[in-house]
mmCIF file of C-alpha atoms in Angstrom:
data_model
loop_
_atom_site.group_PDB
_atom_site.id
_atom_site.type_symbol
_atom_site.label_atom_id
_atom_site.label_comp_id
_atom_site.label_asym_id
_atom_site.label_seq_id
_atom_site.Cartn_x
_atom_site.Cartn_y
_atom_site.Cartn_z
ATOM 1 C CA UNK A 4 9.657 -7.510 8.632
ATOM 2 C CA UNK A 5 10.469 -9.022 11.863
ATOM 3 C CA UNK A 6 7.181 -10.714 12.105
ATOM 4 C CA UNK A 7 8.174 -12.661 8.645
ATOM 5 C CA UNK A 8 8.737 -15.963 8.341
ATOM 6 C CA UNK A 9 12.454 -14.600 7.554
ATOM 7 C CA UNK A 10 12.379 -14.356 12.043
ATOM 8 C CA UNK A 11 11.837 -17.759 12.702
ATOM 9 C CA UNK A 12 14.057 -19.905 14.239
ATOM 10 C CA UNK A 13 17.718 -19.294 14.514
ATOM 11 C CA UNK A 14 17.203 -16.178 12.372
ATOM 12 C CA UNK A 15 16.456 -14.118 15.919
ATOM 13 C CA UNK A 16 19.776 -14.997 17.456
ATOM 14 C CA UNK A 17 21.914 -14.256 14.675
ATOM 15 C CA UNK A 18 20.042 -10.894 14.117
ATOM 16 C CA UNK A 19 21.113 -10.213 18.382
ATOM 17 C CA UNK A 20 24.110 -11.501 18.453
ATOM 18 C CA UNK A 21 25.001 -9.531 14.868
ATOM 19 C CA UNK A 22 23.083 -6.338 17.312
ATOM 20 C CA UNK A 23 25.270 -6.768 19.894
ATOM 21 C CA UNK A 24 28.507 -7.058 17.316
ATOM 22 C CA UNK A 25 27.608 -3.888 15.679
ATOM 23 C CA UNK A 26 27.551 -1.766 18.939
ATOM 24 C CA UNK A 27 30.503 -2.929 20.154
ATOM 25 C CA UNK A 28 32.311 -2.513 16.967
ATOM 26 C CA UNK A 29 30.588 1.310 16.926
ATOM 27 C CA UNK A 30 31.730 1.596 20.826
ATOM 28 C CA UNK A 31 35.312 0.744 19.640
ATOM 29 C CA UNK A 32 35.863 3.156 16.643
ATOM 30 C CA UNK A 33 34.372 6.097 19.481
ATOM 31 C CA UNK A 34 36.952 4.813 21.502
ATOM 32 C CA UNK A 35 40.163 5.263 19.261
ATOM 33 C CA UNK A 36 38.483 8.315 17.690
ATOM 34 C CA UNK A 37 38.195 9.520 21.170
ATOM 35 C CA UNK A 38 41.709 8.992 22.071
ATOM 36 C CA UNK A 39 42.504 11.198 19.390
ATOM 37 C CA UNK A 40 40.273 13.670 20.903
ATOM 38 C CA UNK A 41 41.804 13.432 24.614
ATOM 39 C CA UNK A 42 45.065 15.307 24.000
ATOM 40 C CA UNK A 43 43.407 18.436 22.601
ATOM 41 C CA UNK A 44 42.082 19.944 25.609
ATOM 42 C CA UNK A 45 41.896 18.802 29.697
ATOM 43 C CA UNK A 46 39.753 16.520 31.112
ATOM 44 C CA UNK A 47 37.586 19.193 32.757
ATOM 45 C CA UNK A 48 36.858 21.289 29.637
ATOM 46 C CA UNK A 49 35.429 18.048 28.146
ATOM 47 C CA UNK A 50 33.334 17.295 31.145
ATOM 48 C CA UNK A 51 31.726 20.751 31.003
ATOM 49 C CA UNK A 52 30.711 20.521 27.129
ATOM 50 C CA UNK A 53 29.372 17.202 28.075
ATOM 51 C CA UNK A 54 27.246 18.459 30.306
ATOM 52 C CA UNK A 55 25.859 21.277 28.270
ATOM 53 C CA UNK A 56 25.121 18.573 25.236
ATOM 54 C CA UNK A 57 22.856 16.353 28.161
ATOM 55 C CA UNK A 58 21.179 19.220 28.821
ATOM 56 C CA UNK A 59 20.306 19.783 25.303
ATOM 57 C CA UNK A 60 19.386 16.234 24.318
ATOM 58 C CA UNK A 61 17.153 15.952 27.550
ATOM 59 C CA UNK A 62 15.556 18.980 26.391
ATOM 60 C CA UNK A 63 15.444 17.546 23.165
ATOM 61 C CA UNK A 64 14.331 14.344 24.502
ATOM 62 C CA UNK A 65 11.458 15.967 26.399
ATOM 63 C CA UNK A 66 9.981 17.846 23.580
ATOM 64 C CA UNK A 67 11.234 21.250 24.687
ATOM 65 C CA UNK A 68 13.220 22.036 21.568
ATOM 66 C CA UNK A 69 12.763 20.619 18.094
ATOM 67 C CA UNK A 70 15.956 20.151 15.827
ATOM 68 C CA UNK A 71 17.545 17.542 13.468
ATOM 69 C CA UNK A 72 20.138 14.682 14.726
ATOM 70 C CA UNK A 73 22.240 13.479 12.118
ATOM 71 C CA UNK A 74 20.874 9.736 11.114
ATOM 72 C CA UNK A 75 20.535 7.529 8.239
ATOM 73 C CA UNK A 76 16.513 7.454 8.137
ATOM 74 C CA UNK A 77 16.128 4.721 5.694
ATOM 75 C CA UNK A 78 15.931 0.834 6.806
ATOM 76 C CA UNK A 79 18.064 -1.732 6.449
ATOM 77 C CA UNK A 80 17.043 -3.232 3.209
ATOM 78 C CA UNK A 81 15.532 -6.878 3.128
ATOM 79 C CA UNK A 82 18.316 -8.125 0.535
ATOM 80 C CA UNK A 83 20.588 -8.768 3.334
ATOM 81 C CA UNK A 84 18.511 -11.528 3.815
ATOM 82 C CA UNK A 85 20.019 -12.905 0.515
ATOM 83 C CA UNK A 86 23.056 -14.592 2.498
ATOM 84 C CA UNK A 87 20.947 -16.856 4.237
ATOM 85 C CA UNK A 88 19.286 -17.644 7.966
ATOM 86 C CA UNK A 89 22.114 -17.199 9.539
ATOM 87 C CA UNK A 90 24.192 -14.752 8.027
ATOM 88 C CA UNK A 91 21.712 -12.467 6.387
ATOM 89 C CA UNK A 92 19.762 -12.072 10.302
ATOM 90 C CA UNK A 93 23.601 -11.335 11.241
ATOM 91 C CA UNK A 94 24.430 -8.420 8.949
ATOM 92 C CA UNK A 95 21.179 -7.049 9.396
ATOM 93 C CA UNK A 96 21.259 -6.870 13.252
ATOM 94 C CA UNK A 97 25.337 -5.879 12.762
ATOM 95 C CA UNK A 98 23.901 -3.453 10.543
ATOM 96 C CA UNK A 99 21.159 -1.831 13.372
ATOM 97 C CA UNK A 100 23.749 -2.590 16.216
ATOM 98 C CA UNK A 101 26.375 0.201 14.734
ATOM 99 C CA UNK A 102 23.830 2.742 15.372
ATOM 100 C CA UNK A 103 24.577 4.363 12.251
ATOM 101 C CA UNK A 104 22.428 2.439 9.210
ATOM 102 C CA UNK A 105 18.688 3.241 10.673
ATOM 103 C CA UNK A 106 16.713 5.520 12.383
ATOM 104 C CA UNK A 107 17.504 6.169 15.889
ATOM 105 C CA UNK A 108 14.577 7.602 17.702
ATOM 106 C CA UNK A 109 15.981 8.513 21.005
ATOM 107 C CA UNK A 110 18.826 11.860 21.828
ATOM 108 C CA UNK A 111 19.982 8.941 23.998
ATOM 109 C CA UNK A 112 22.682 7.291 22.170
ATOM 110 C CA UNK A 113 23.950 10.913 20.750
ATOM 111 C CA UNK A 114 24.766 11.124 24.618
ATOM 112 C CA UNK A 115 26.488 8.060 24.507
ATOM 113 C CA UNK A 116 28.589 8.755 21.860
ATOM 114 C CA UNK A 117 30.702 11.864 23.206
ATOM 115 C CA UNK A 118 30.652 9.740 26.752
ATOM 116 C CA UNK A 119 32.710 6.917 24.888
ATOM 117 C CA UNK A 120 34.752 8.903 22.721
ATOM 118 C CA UNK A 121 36.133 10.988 25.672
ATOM 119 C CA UNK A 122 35.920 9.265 28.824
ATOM 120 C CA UNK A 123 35.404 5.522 28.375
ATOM 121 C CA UNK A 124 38.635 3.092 28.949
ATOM 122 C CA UNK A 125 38.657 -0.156 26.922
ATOM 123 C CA UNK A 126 36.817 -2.396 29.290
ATOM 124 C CA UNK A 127 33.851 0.609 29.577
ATOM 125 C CA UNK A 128 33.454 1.036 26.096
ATOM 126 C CA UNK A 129 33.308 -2.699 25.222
ATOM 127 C CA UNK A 130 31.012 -2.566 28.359
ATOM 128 C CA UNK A 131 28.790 0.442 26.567
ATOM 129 C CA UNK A 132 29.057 -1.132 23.378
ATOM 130 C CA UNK A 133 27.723 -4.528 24.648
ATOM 131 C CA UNK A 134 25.299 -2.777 26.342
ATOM 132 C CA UNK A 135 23.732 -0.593 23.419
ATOM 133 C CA UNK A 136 23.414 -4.197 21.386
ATOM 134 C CA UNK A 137 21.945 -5.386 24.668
ATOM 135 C CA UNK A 138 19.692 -2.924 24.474
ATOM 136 C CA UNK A 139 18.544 -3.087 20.866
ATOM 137 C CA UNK A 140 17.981 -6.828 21.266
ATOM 138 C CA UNK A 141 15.526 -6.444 24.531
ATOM 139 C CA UNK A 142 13.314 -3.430 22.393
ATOM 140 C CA UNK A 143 13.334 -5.890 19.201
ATOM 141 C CA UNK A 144 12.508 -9.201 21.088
ATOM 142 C CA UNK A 145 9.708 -7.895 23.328
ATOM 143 C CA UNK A 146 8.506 -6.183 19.683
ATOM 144 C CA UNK A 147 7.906 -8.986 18.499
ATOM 145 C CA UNK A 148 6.457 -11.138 21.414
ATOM 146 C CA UNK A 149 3.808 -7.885 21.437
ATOM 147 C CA UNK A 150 0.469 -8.403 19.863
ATOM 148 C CA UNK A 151 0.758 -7.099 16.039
ATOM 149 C CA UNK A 152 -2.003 -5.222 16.102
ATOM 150 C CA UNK A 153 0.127 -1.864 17.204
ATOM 151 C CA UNK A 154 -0.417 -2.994 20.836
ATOM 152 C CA UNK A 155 3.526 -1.676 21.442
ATOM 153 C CA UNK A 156 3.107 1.687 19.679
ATOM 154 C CA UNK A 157 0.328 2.272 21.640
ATOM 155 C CA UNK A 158 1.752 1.667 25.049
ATOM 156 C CA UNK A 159 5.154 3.160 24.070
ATOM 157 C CA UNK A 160 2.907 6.226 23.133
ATOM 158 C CA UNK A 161 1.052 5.795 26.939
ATOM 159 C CA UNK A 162 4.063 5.665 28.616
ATOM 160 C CA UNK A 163 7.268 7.647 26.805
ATOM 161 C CA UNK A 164 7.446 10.623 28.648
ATOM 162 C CA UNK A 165 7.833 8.460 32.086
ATOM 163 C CA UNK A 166 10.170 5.848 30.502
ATOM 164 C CA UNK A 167 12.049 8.624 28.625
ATOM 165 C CA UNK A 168 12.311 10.448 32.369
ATOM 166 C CA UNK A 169 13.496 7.732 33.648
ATOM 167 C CA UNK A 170 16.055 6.862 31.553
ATOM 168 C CA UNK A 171 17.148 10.601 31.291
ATOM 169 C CA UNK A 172 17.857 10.185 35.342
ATOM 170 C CA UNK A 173 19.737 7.083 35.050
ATOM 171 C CA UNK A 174 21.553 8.460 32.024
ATOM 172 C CA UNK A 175 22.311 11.653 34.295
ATOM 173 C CA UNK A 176 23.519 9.421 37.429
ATOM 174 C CA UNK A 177 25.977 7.145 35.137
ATOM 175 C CA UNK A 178 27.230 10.329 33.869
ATOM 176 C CA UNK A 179 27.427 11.626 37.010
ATOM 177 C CA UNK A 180 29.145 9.302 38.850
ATOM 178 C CA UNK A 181 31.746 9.287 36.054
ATOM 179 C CA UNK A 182 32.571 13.128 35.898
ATOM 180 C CA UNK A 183 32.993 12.414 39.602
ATOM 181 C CA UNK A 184 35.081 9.478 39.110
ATOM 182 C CA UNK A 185 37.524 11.323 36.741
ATOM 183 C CA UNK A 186 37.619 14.618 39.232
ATOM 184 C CA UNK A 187 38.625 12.711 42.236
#
């Protein structure tokens, strides 16, 4: 789909800027949520569930345990495409950048979630937010500048346990640096 004539033109920056729209609006809604969540129980008790759930999704994430995340696995459907080049690229990326209308393939962002809902402020979560849209649009873009011959899927497939370490270490030294943050 997003080698159609449909991603021509203006049609790729209204499908990342609608990205980037959707995860902040998701980041938000994690955030109020999560303020509900705050007054239930101290700071530290969250911190130490958090850190059992990263353990689990980087075991996930390596392949060491096998189990279901919840996730809409169907695509967005083309007809959103009915409302035009601008609009239709918009809702579809919106609809991708919430996280919660397509398949996610990595544990990643169901670490990201708790991490919002209980310990982001405002500016952190628009920050995540931004950032998860961000982050869509750079894995989309460079996509489709690949060669269509599965040229991506194969060097995804070459290189995804060292990219998935990797991120799994960063992950663990943002998350680290804010459980130290909030204990000090």
């Amino acid at each position: 789909m997003l080698s159609s004539s449909v991603w021509r033109g203006v049609s790729k920056y209204a499908f990342s800027v609608g990205l980037v729209c959707g995860g902040l609006a998701s980041a938000l809604a994690l955030l109020v949520i999560g303020s509900l969540l705050r007054v239930v129980a101290p700071t530290g008790i969250w911190l130490t569930l958090m850190g059992v759930w990263f353990l689990v999704m980087a075991a996930r994430e390596l392949g060491f345990v096998h189990f279901a995340m919840p996730q809409n696995a169907r695509l967005v459907p083309e007809s959103v495409f009915r409302h035009g080049p601008v609009l239709g690229p918009w809702e579809f990326g919106w609809e991708m950048g919430t996280g919660v209308r397509t398949y996610v393939t990595s544990s990643l962002p169901y670490l990201l979630v708790p991490m919002i809902a209980l310990f982001s402020t405002p500016l952190t979560a628009v920050a995540a937010g931004v950032g998860f849209g961000l982050g869509r649009t750079l894995m989309t873009l460079m996509n489709v500048s690949y060669d269509h011959d599965g040229g991506w899927d194969d060097a995804w497939v070459r290189n995804q346990r060292t990219l998935q370490s990797i991120l799994l270490v960063l992950f663990a030294s943002t998350g680290g640096i804010i459980a130290w943050s909030l204990l000090h």
